[in-house]
């Protein structure tokens, strides 16, 4: 299969598997974190698991990008920096910041599935911006799609990071349970971290104006939409005083 053939096959594959993933995860929450409590699973220590499963999105993406025929131009490099702005943090900083409970592990099934997805996604998005996708002239940096997408990307990143930090600070040292998050976007939705993540990748899809970016955004929604619903339901069942007006993922809407 040629590079273009593989690229097209994988983009279509992601677009087709996104709705399947969505419906599957609506029936069965991925078994990690609160949805794995009490389940016996073989796993890796949580920090190691996160570094391992996110590393292709940082390292393999860079490898693919620099092997593209058009990487050495201003717009592809700007897109590369945007991507790495998120993924260098997610791979090497976020796992160290996590508050991990003694003995916490991430199941091998989650690590494996994430590794495969991140490899495919990095192959697609790396190629989309540096070789097999559209040709980005320097003028792309002034294009309203790049500017709007870049603004959404940064805004989503900031929302995601603040929301994750608020969750981290819920537990005092030594505490292991769950609490109701309060304040800021948590007054509107149960999962501002997922909302921020989705805004980030919507921004990427617009800034790169690529099918690979769109496929990644749709897949992220397929993954995080059902999880937000599962988390929201879980909060309502666990805490009788859970604020009734909160939505799951999108303020005022859903
Ligand atoms: P969660 O919100 O489930 O958990 C994040 C951390 O906060 C965990 O350490 C968790 O502890 C802790 N926590 C969550 N809620 C509470 C609470 N109510 N009380 C106390 N502690 C709490 O997020 P995920 O682990 O699913 O995701 C982490 C990051 O990864 C997010 O930024 C998310 O957007 C991103 N992500 C992106 C995906 C993508 O498709 N691009 C897919 C999945 C995640 P514990 O582990 O003990 O539950």
PDB file of C-alpha atoms and ligand atoms in Angstrom:
ATOM      1  CA  UNK A   1       0.000   0.000   0.000  1.00  0.00           C
ATOM      2  CA  UNK A   2       1.336   3.491  -0.831  1.00  0.00           C
ATOM      3  CA  UNK A   3       1.705   6.186   1.841  1.00  0.00           C
ATOM      4  CA  UNK A   4      -1.375   7.916   0.449  1.00  0.00           C
ATOM      5  CA  UNK A   5      -3.319   4.639   0.394  1.00  0.00           C
ATOM      6  CA  UNK A   6      -2.478   3.880   4.042  1.00  0.00           C
ATOM      7  CA  UNK A   7      -3.224   7.465   5.059  1.00  0.00           C
ATOM      8  CA  UNK A   8      -6.666   7.455   3.398  1.00  0.00           C
ATOM      9  CA  UNK A   9      -7.469   3.993   4.739  1.00  0.00           C
ATOM     10  CA  UNK A  10      -6.671   5.042   8.313  1.00  0.00           C
ATOM     11  CA  UNK A  11      -8.577   8.351   8.101  1.00  0.00           C
ATOM     12  CA  UNK A  12     -11.659   6.540   6.862  1.00  0.00           C
ATOM     13  CA  UNK A  13     -11.069   3.891   9.551  1.00  0.00           C
ATOM     14  CA  UNK A  14     -11.119   6.535  12.295  1.00  0.00           C
ATOM     15  CA  UNK A  15     -14.199   8.219  10.860  1.00  0.00           C
ATOM     16  CA  UNK A  16     -16.034   4.883  10.747  1.00  0.00           C
ATOM     17  CA  UNK A  17     -14.935   3.633  14.167  1.00  0.00           C
ATOM     18  CA  UNK A  18     -15.779   6.918  15.955  1.00  0.00           C
ATOM     19  CA  UNK A  19     -19.574   6.352  16.003  1.00  0.00           C
ATOM     20  CA  UNK A  20     -19.061   2.652  16.829  1.00  0.00           C
ATOM     21  CA  UNK A  21     -16.854   3.670  19.767  1.00  0.00           C
ATOM     22  CA  UNK A  22     -19.445   6.223  20.875  1.00  0.00           C
ATOM     23  CA  UNK A  23     -22.272   3.679  21.012  1.00  0.00           C
ATOM     24  CA  UNK A  24     -20.080   1.035  22.629  1.00  0.00           C
ATOM     25  CA  UNK A  25     -18.938   3.408  25.382  1.00  0.00           C
ATOM     26  CA  UNK A  26     -22.527   4.545  25.970  1.00  0.00           C
ATOM     27  CA  UNK A  27     -23.256   0.989  27.090  1.00  0.00           C
ATOM     28  CA  UNK A  28     -20.026   0.344  28.997  1.00  0.00           C
ATOM     29  CA  UNK A  29     -17.750   2.940  30.654  1.00  0.00           C
ATOM     30  CA  UNK A  30     -14.032   2.377  30.033  1.00  0.00           C
ATOM     31  CA  UNK A  31     -12.761   0.566  33.161  1.00  0.00           C
ATOM     32  CA  UNK A  32     -10.375   3.044  34.771  1.00  0.00           C
ATOM     33  CA  UNK A  33     -10.591   5.556  37.632  1.00  0.00           C
ATOM     34  CA  UNK A  34     -14.005   5.709  39.337  1.00  0.00           C
ATOM     35  CA  UNK A  35     -15.479   3.215  36.868  1.00  0.00           C
ATOM     36  CA  UNK A  36     -12.954   0.539  37.863  1.00  0.00           C
ATOM     37  CA  UNK A  37     -13.355   0.711  41.639  1.00  0.00           C
ATOM     38  CA  UNK A  38     -13.475  -2.792  43.113  1.00  0.00           C
ATOM     39  CA  UNK A  39     -12.628  -4.475  39.772  1.00  0.00           C
ATOM     40  CA  UNK A  40      -9.586  -6.723  39.691  1.00  0.00           C
ATOM     41  CA  UNK A  41      -7.515  -5.953  36.583  1.00  0.00           C
ATOM     42  CA  UNK A  42      -3.924  -6.379  35.517  1.00  0.00           C
ATOM     43  CA  UNK A  43      -2.413  -2.961  35.067  1.00  0.00           C
ATOM     44  CA  UNK A  44       0.630  -0.727  35.053  1.00  0.00           C
ATOM     45  CA  UNK A  45       1.379   1.880  37.731  1.00  0.00           C
ATOM     46  CA  UNK A  46      -0.742   4.875  36.746  1.00  0.00           C
ATOM     47  CA  UNK A  47       2.037   7.418  36.116  1.00  0.00           C
ATOM     48  CA  UNK A  48       4.049   4.944  34.017  1.00  0.00           C
ATOM     49  CA  UNK A  49       0.909   3.982  32.099  1.00  0.00           C
ATOM     50  CA  UNK A  50       0.082   7.593  31.222  1.00  0.00           C
ATOM     51  CA  UNK A  51       3.626   8.378  30.082  1.00  0.00           C
ATOM     52  CA  UNK A  52       3.736   5.221  28.002  1.00  0.00           C
ATOM     53  CA  UNK A  53       0.357   5.584  26.330  1.00  0.00           C
ATOM     54  CA  UNK A  54       0.716   9.298  25.580  1.00  0.00           C
ATOM     55  CA  UNK A  55       4.326   9.153  24.374  1.00  0.00           C
ATOM     56  CA  UNK A  56       3.493   8.268  20.719  1.00  0.00           C
ATOM     57  CA  UNK A  57       1.467  11.464  20.476  1.00  0.00           C
ATOM     58  CA  UNK A  58       4.573  13.432  21.351  1.00  0.00           C
ATOM     59  CA  UNK A  59       7.493  11.362  20.021  1.00  0.00           C
ATOM     60  CA  UNK A  60       6.031   9.397  17.107  1.00  0.00           C
ATOM     61  CA  UNK A  61       4.173  12.497  15.934  1.00  0.00           C
ATOM     62  CA  UNK A  62       7.517  14.364  15.853  1.00  0.00           C
ATOM     63  CA  UNK A  63       9.141  11.504  13.911  1.00  0.00           C
ATOM     64  CA  UNK A  64       6.321  11.433  11.358  1.00  0.00           C
ATOM     65  CA  UNK A  65       6.295  15.215  11.073  1.00  0.00           C
ATOM     66  CA  UNK A  66      10.029  15.539  10.407  1.00  0.00           C
ATOM     67  CA  UNK A  67       9.874  12.769   7.800  1.00  0.00           C
ATOM     68  CA  UNK A  68       7.231  14.693   5.856  1.00  0.00           C
ATOM     69  CA  UNK A  69       8.344  16.402   2.666  1.00  0.00           C
ATOM     70  CA  UNK A  70       6.944  19.823   3.614  1.00  0.00           C
ATOM     71  CA  UNK A  71       7.721  20.152   7.304  1.00  0.00           C
ATOM     72  CA  UNK A  72      10.257  22.998   6.967  1.00  0.00           C
ATOM     73  CA  UNK A  73       7.817  25.831   6.357  1.00  0.00           C
ATOM     74  CA  UNK A  74       6.297  28.376   8.727  1.00  0.00           C
ATOM     75  CA  UNK A  75       2.698  27.110   8.877  1.00  0.00           C
ATOM     76  CA  UNK A  76       3.496  23.380   9.394  1.00  0.00           C
ATOM     77  CA  UNK A  77       5.981  24.356  12.103  1.00  0.00           C
ATOM     78  CA  UNK A  78       3.354  26.540  13.810  1.00  0.00           C
ATOM     79  CA  UNK A  79       0.916  23.600  13.763  1.00  0.00           C
ATOM     80  CA  UNK A  80       3.645  21.296  15.077  1.00  0.00           C
ATOM     81  CA  UNK A  81       4.288  23.664  17.995  1.00  0.00           C
ATOM     82  CA  UNK A  82       0.579  23.877  18.778  1.00  0.00           C
ATOM     83  CA  UNK A  83       0.295  20.075  18.898  1.00  0.00           C
ATOM     84  CA  UNK A  84       3.404  19.666  21.015  1.00  0.00           C
ATOM     85  CA  UNK A  85       2.296  22.455  23.359  1.00  0.00           C
ATOM     86  CA  UNK A  86      -0.464  20.080  24.414  1.00  0.00           C
ATOM     87  CA  UNK A  87       1.231  16.716  24.091  1.00  0.00           C
ATOM     88  CA  UNK A  88       4.610  17.496  25.665  1.00  0.00           C
ATOM     89  CA  UNK A  89       2.648  18.527  28.750  1.00  0.00           C
ATOM     90  CA  UNK A  90       0.240  15.577  28.618  1.00  0.00           C
ATOM     91  CA  UNK A  91       3.103  13.070  28.239  1.00  0.00           C
ATOM     92  CA  UNK A  92       5.781  14.370  30.559  1.00  0.00           C
ATOM     93  CA  UNK A  93       4.153  16.820  32.995  1.00  0.00           C
ATOM     94  CA  UNK A  94       0.576  15.664  33.621  1.00  0.00           C
ATOM     95  CA  UNK A  95       1.543  12.150  34.824  1.00  0.00           C
ATOM     96  CA  UNK A  96       3.902  13.670  37.388  1.00  0.00           C
ATOM     97  CA  UNK A  97       1.245  16.107  38.602  1.00  0.00           C
ATOM     98  CA  UNK A  98      -1.446  13.458  39.125  1.00  0.00           C
ATOM     99  CA  UNK A  99      -2.480  12.620  42.656  1.00  0.00           C
ATOM    100  CA  UNK A 100      -2.098   8.874  42.584  1.00  0.00           C
ATOM    101  CA  UNK A 101      -3.501   6.680  45.344  1.00  0.00           C
ATOM    102  CA  UNK A 102      -1.201   3.963  46.743  1.00  0.00           C
ATOM    103  CA  UNK A 103      -1.367   0.915  44.473  1.00  0.00           C
ATOM    104  CA  UNK A 104      -3.286   2.720  41.690  1.00  0.00           C
ATOM    105  CA  UNK A 105      -2.878   1.056  38.306  1.00  0.00           C
ATOM    106  CA  UNK A 106      -4.231   1.618  34.811  1.00  0.00           C
ATOM    107  CA  UNK A 107      -5.544  -1.573  33.167  1.00  0.00           C
ATOM    108  CA  UNK A 108      -3.470  -3.049  30.348  1.00  0.00           C
ATOM    109  CA  UNK A 109      -6.561  -2.984  28.109  1.00  0.00           C
ATOM    110  CA  UNK A 110      -6.717   0.831  28.422  1.00  0.00           C
ATOM    111  CA  UNK A 111      -2.958   1.215  27.922  1.00  0.00           C
ATOM    112  CA  UNK A 112      -3.026  -1.024  24.839  1.00  0.00           C
ATOM    113  CA  UNK A 113      -6.055   0.631  23.240  1.00  0.00           C
ATOM    114  CA  UNK A 114      -4.635   4.112  23.889  1.00  0.00           C
ATOM    115  CA  UNK A 115      -1.235   3.158  22.458  1.00  0.00           C
ATOM    116  CA  UNK A 116      -2.789   1.862  19.240  1.00  0.00           C
ATOM    117  CA  UNK A 117      -5.066   4.877  18.891  1.00  0.00           C
ATOM    118  CA  UNK A 118      -2.270   7.375  19.607  1.00  0.00           C
ATOM    119  CA  UNK A 119       0.040   5.723  17.055  1.00  0.00           C
ATOM    120  CA  UNK A 120      -2.604   5.880  14.326  1.00  0.00           C
ATOM    121  CA  UNK A 121      -3.672   9.383  15.263  1.00  0.00           C
ATOM    122  CA  UNK A 122      -0.085  10.663  15.321  1.00  0.00           C
ATOM    123  CA  UNK A 123       0.625   9.073  11.950  1.00  0.00           C
ATOM    124  CA  UNK A 124      -2.440  10.768  10.490  1.00  0.00           C
ATOM    125  CA  UNK A 125      -2.103  14.212  11.996  1.00  0.00           C
ATOM    126  CA  UNK A 126       1.683  14.356  11.610  1.00  0.00           C
ATOM    127  CA  UNK A 127       1.376  13.492   7.924  1.00  0.00           C
ATOM    128  CA  UNK A 128      -1.617  15.781   7.464  1.00  0.00           C
ATOM    129  CA  UNK A 129       0.421  18.850   8.374  1.00  0.00           C
ATOM    130  CA  UNK A 130       3.820  17.990   6.942  1.00  0.00           C
ATOM    131  CA  UNK A 131       3.453  15.876   3.828  1.00  0.00           C
ATOM    132  CA  UNK A 132       0.355  14.038   2.717  1.00  0.00           C
ATOM    133  CA  UNK A 133      -2.258  16.683   3.464  1.00  0.00           C
ATOM    134  CA  UNK A 134      -2.888  20.165   2.115  1.00  0.00           C
ATOM    135  CA  UNK A 135      -0.023  22.493   1.191  1.00  0.00           C
ATOM    136  CA  UNK A 136       0.156  25.223   3.828  1.00  0.00           C
ATOM    137  CA  UNK A 137       1.568  28.456   2.413  1.00  0.00           C
ATOM    138  CA  UNK A 138       2.968  31.015   4.875  1.00  0.00           C
ATOM    139  CA  UNK A 139      -0.255  32.989   4.344  1.00  0.00           C
ATOM    140  CA  UNK A 140      -2.087  30.204   6.244  1.00  0.00           C
ATOM    141  CA  UNK A 141      -0.840  31.844   9.444  1.00  0.00           C
ATOM    142  CA  UNK A 142      -3.095  34.849   8.693  1.00  0.00           C
ATOM    143  CA  UNK A 143      -6.045  32.726   7.546  1.00  0.00           C
ATOM    144  CA  UNK A 144      -9.146  33.157   9.774  1.00  0.00           C
ATOM    145  CA  UNK A 145      -9.337  29.340  10.133  1.00  0.00           C
ATOM    146  CA  UNK A 146      -5.824  29.163  11.583  1.00  0.00           C
ATOM    147  CA  UNK A 147      -6.439  32.131  13.884  1.00  0.00           C
ATOM    148  CA  UNK A 148      -9.855  30.928  15.122  1.00  0.00           C
ATOM    149  CA  UNK A 149      -8.582  27.360  15.510  1.00  0.00           C
ATOM    150  CA  UNK A 150      -5.471  28.544  17.364  1.00  0.00           C
ATOM    151  CA  UNK A 151      -7.560  30.652  19.760  1.00  0.00           C
ATOM    152  CA  UNK A 152      -9.914  27.711  20.440  1.00  0.00           C
ATOM    153  CA  UNK A 153      -6.940  25.389  20.913  1.00  0.00           C
ATOM    154  CA  UNK A 154      -5.337  27.636  23.549  1.00  0.00           C
ATOM    155  CA  UNK A 155      -8.670  28.406  25.255  1.00  0.00           C
ATOM    156  CA  UNK A 156      -9.494  24.679  25.436  1.00  0.00           C
ATOM    157  CA  UNK A 157      -6.033  23.903  26.776  1.00  0.00           C
ATOM    158  CA  UNK A 158      -6.387  26.489  29.536  1.00  0.00           C
ATOM    159  CA  UNK A 159      -9.865  25.200  30.490  1.00  0.00           C
ATOM    160  CA  UNK A 160      -8.605  21.606  30.522  1.00  0.00           C
ATOM    161  CA  UNK A 161      -5.579  22.419  32.663  1.00  0.00           C
ATOM    162  CA  UNK A 162      -7.506  24.503  35.190  1.00  0.00           C
ATOM    163  CA  UNK A 163     -10.234  21.857  35.455  1.00  0.00           C
ATOM    164  CA  UNK A 164      -7.682  19.049  35.955  1.00  0.00           C
ATOM    165  CA  UNK A 165      -5.871  21.125  38.599  1.00  0.00           C
ATOM    166  CA  UNK A 166      -9.127  21.676  40.507  1.00  0.00           C
ATOM    167  CA  UNK A 167      -9.781  17.927  40.552  1.00  0.00           C
ATOM    168  CA  UNK A 168      -6.227  17.266  41.742  1.00  0.00           C
ATOM    169  CA  UNK A 169      -6.679  19.648  44.643  1.00  0.00           C
ATOM    170  CA  UNK A 170      -9.871  17.994  45.868  1.00  0.00           C
ATOM    171  CA  UNK A 171      -7.973  15.335  47.795  1.00  0.00           C
ATOM    172  CA  UNK A 172      -5.903  16.271  50.843  1.00  0.00           C
ATOM    173  CA  UNK A 173      -2.639  14.304  51.175  1.00  0.00           C
ATOM    174  CA  UNK A 174      -3.536  10.732  52.146  1.00  0.00           C
ATOM    175  CA  UNK A 175      -7.209  11.035  51.124  1.00  0.00           C
ATOM    176  CA  UNK A 176      -8.450   8.494  48.601  1.00  0.00           C
ATOM    177  CA  UNK A 177     -12.181   9.136  48.083  1.00  0.00           C
ATOM    178  CA  UNK A 178     -14.192  11.360  45.753  1.00  0.00           C
ATOM    179  CA  UNK A 179     -15.783  14.768  46.472  1.00  0.00           C
ATOM    180  CA  UNK A 180     -18.151  17.102  44.649  1.00  0.00           C
ATOM    181  CA  UNK A 181     -16.057  19.643  42.728  1.00  0.00           C
ATOM    182  CA  UNK A 182     -17.258  23.210  43.361  1.00  0.00           C
ATOM    183  CA  UNK A 183     -16.765  26.580  41.706  1.00  0.00           C
ATOM    184  CA  UNK A 184     -15.983  27.985  38.236  1.00  0.00           C
ATOM    185  CA  UNK A 185     -17.181  25.794  35.329  1.00  0.00           C
ATOM    186  CA  UNK A 186     -17.951  22.966  37.761  1.00  0.00           C
ATOM    187  CA  UNK A 187     -21.094  24.929  38.699  1.00  0.00           C
ATOM    188  CA  UNK A 188     -22.324  24.365  35.124  1.00  0.00           C
ATOM    189  CA  UNK A 189     -20.998  20.933  34.104  1.00  0.00           C
ATOM    190  CA  UNK A 190     -19.622  17.782  35.701  1.00  0.00           C
ATOM    191  CA  UNK A 191     -16.611  17.434  33.370  1.00  0.00           C
ATOM    192  CA  UNK A 192     -14.971  20.764  32.436  1.00  0.00           C
ATOM    193  CA  UNK A 193     -11.692  18.901  31.806  1.00  0.00           C
ATOM    194  CA  UNK A 194     -13.336  16.917  28.997  1.00  0.00           C
ATOM    195  CA  UNK A 195     -15.088  20.037  27.710  1.00  0.00           C
ATOM    196  CA  UNK A 196     -11.681  21.797  27.505  1.00  0.00           C
ATOM    197  CA  UNK A 197     -10.157  18.779  25.756  1.00  0.00           C
ATOM    198  CA  UNK A 198     -12.905  18.846  23.129  1.00  0.00           C
ATOM    199  CA  UNK A 199     -12.525  22.583  22.530  1.00  0.00           C
ATOM    200  CA  UNK A 200      -8.768  22.006  22.088  1.00  0.00           C
ATOM    201  CA  UNK A 201      -9.238  19.390  19.377  1.00  0.00           C
ATOM    202  CA  UNK A 202     -12.030  21.305  17.696  1.00  0.00           C
ATOM    203  CA  UNK A 203      -9.482  24.134  17.515  1.00  0.00           C
ATOM    204  CA  UNK A 204      -6.910  21.772  16.005  1.00  0.00           C
ATOM    205  CA  UNK A 205      -9.398  20.519  13.394  1.00  0.00           C
ATOM    206  CA  UNK A 206     -10.147  24.109  12.358  1.00  0.00           C
ATOM    207  CA  UNK A 207      -6.530  25.356  12.501  1.00  0.00           C
ATOM    208  CA  UNK A 208      -5.266  22.430  10.402  1.00  0.00           C
ATOM    209  CA  UNK A 209      -8.442  22.292   8.239  1.00  0.00           C
ATOM    210  CA  UNK A 210      -7.737  18.627   7.668  1.00  0.00           C
ATOM    211  CA  UNK A 211      -9.789  15.427   7.569  1.00  0.00           C
ATOM    212  CA  UNK A 212      -7.302  13.886  10.008  1.00  0.00           C
ATOM    213  CA  UNK A 213      -7.956  16.738  12.464  1.00  0.00           C
ATOM    214  CA  UNK A 214     -11.709  16.316  12.059  1.00  0.00           C
ATOM    215  CA  UNK A 215     -11.424  12.552  12.585  1.00  0.00           C
ATOM    216  CA  UNK A 216      -9.423  13.119  15.778  1.00  0.00           C
ATOM    217  CA  UNK A 217     -11.999  15.611  17.091  1.00  0.00           C
ATOM    218  CA  UNK A 218     -14.880  13.209  16.362  1.00  0.00           C
ATOM    219  CA  UNK A 219     -13.022  10.325  17.988  1.00  0.00           C
ATOM    220  CA  UNK A 220     -12.290  12.445  21.070  1.00  0.00           C
ATOM    221  CA  UNK A 221     -15.993  13.237  21.294  1.00  0.00           C
ATOM    222  CA  UNK A 222     -16.845   9.545  20.862  1.00  0.00           C
ATOM    223  CA  UNK A 223     -14.530   8.775  23.778  1.00  0.00           C
ATOM    224  CA  UNK A 224     -15.231  11.641  26.173  1.00  0.00           C
ATOM    225  CA  UNK A 225     -18.940  12.262  25.505  1.00  0.00           C
ATOM    226  CA  UNK A 226     -20.052   8.879  26.916  1.00  0.00           C
ATOM    227  CA  UNK A 227     -17.526   9.165  29.750  1.00  0.00           C
ATOM    228  CA  UNK A 228     -18.889  12.575  30.731  1.00  0.00           C
ATOM    229  CA  UNK A 229     -22.396  11.089  30.832  1.00  0.00           C
ATOM    230  CA  UNK A 230     -21.168   8.120  32.901  1.00  0.00           C
ATOM    231  CA  UNK A 231     -19.325  10.446  35.324  1.00  0.00           C
ATOM    232  CA  UNK A 232     -22.373  12.728  35.613  1.00  0.00           C
ATOM    233  CA  UNK A 233     -24.644   9.764  36.370  1.00  0.00           C
ATOM    234  CA  UNK A 234     -22.091   8.405  38.837  1.00  0.00           C
ATOM    235  CA  UNK A 235     -21.932  11.761  40.703  1.00  0.00           C
ATOM    236  CA  UNK A 236     -25.731  11.904  40.923  1.00  0.00           C
ATOM    237  CA  UNK A 237     -25.946   8.371  42.280  1.00  0.00           C
ATOM    238  CA  UNK A 238     -23.076   8.758  44.727  1.00  0.00           C
ATOM    239  CA  UNK A 239     -23.967  12.198  46.105  1.00  0.00           C
ATOM    240  CA  UNK A 240     -27.665  12.790  46.928  1.00  0.00           C
ATOM    241  CA  UNK A 241     -26.884  16.528  47.294  1.00  0.00           C
ATOM    242  CA  UNK A 242     -25.238  16.762  43.830  1.00  0.00           C
ATOM    243  CA  UNK A 243     -26.285  20.124  42.306  1.00  0.00           C
ATOM    244  CA  UNK A 244     -29.353  19.418  40.143  1.00  0.00           C
ATOM    245  CA  UNK A 245     -28.693  22.160  37.586  1.00  0.00           C
ATOM    246  CA  UNK A 246     -25.333  20.858  36.376  1.00  0.00           C
ATOM    247  CA  UNK A 247     -25.125  19.398  32.885  1.00  0.00           C
ATOM    248  CA  UNK A 248     -22.666  16.626  31.955  1.00  0.00           C
ATOM    249  CA  UNK A 249     -20.384  18.139  29.308  1.00  0.00           C
ATOM    250  CA  UNK A 250     -21.644  21.266  27.554  1.00  0.00           C
ATOM    251  CA  UNK A 251     -22.813  24.198  29.716  1.00  0.00           C
ATOM    252  CA  UNK A 252     -26.619  24.775  29.531  1.00  0.00           C
ATOM    253  CA  UNK A 253     -26.981  22.126  26.796  1.00  0.00           C
ATOM    254  CA  UNK A 254     -25.950  18.537  27.568  1.00  0.00           C
TER     255      UNK A 254
HETATM  256  P1  LIG B   1     -10.910  12.181  35.554  1.00  0.00           P
HETATM  257  O1  LIG B   1     -11.703  13.425  35.690  1.00  0.00           O
HETATM  258  O2  LIG B   1     -11.627  10.884  35.641  1.00  0.00           O
HETATM  259  O3  LIG B   1      -9.744  12.124  36.677  1.00  0.00           O
HETATM  260  C1  LIG B   1      -8.696  13.040  36.702  1.00  0.00           C
HETATM  261  C2  LIG B   1      -7.993  12.936  38.055  1.00  0.00           C
HETATM  262  O4  LIG B   1      -8.774  13.578  39.077  1.00  0.00           O
HETATM  263  C3  LIG B   1      -7.790  11.496  38.564  1.00  0.00           C
HETATM  264  O5  LIG B   1      -6.609  11.470  39.324  1.00  0.00           O
HETATM  265  C4  LIG B   1      -8.995  11.271  39.455  1.00  0.00           C
HETATM  266  O6  LIG B   1      -8.771  10.313  40.463  1.00  0.00           O
HETATM  267  C5  LIG B   1      -9.187  12.641  40.062  1.00  0.00           C
HETATM  268  N1  LIG B   1     -10.602  12.953  40.327  1.00  0.00           N
HETATM  269  C6  LIG B   1     -11.597  13.044  39.391  1.00  0.00           C
HETATM  270  N2  LIG B   1     -12.759  13.380  39.966  1.00  0.00           N
HETATM  271  C7  LIG B   1     -12.522  13.486  41.295  1.00  0.00           C
HETATM  272  C8  LIG B   1     -13.348  13.787  42.416  1.00  0.00           C
HETATM  273  N3  LIG B   1     -14.647  14.070  42.260  1.00  0.00           N
HETATM  274  N4  LIG B   1     -12.801  13.783  43.657  1.00  0.00           N
HETATM  275  C9  LIG B   1     -11.477  13.511  43.793  1.00  0.00           C
HETATM  276  N5  LIG B   1     -10.625  13.237  42.766  1.00  0.00           N
HETATM  277  C10 LIG B   1     -11.143  13.211  41.522  1.00  0.00           C
HETATM  278  O7  LIG B   1     -10.129  12.329  34.177  1.00  0.00           O
HETATM  279  P2  LIG B   1      -9.444  11.237  33.204  1.00  0.00           P
HETATM  280  O8  LIG B   1      -8.476  10.436  33.995  1.00  0.00           O
HETATM  281  O9  LIG B   1     -10.485  10.544  32.405  1.00  0.00           O
HETATM  282  O10 LIG B   1      -8.655  12.209  32.188  1.00  0.00           O
HETATM  283  C11 LIG B   1      -7.511  12.908  32.608  1.00  0.00           C
HETATM  284  C12 LIG B   1      -7.090  13.893  31.505  1.00  0.00           C
HETATM  285  O11 LIG B   1      -6.865  13.194  30.293  1.00  0.00           O
HETATM  286  C13 LIG B   1      -8.171  14.929  31.205  1.00  0.00           C
HETATM  287  O12 LIG B   1      -7.545  16.162  30.935  1.00  0.00           O
HETATM  288  C14 LIG B   1      -8.859  14.408  29.967  1.00  0.00           C
HETATM  289  O13 LIG B   1      -9.394  15.449  29.183  1.00  0.00           O
HETATM  290  C15 LIG B   1      -7.695  13.696  29.256  1.00  0.00           C
HETATM  291  N6  LIG B   1      -8.180  12.584  28.429  1.00  0.00           N
HETATM  292  C16 LIG B   1      -8.210  12.747  27.068  1.00  0.00           C
HETATM  293  C17 LIG B   1      -8.715  11.768  26.256  1.00  0.00           C
HETATM  294  C18 LIG B   1      -8.807  11.973  24.773  1.00  0.00           C
HETATM  295  O14 LIG B   1      -9.518  11.216  24.107  1.00  0.00           O
HETATM  296  N7  LIG B   1      -8.125  12.950  24.183  1.00  0.00           N
HETATM  297  C19 LIG B   1      -9.198  10.488  26.812  1.00  0.00           C
HETATM  298  C20 LIG B   1      -9.160  10.433  28.257  1.00  0.00           C
HETATM  299  C21 LIG B   1      -8.653  11.447  29.014  1.00  0.00           C
HETATM  300  P3  LIG B   1      -9.010   8.722  40.184  1.00  0.00           P
HETATM  301  O15 LIG B   1      -7.999   8.324  39.128  1.00  0.00           O
HETATM  302  O16 LIG B   1      -8.762   8.101  41.514  1.00  0.00           O
HETATM  303  O17 LIG B   1     -10.419   8.547  39.669  1.00  0.00           O
END
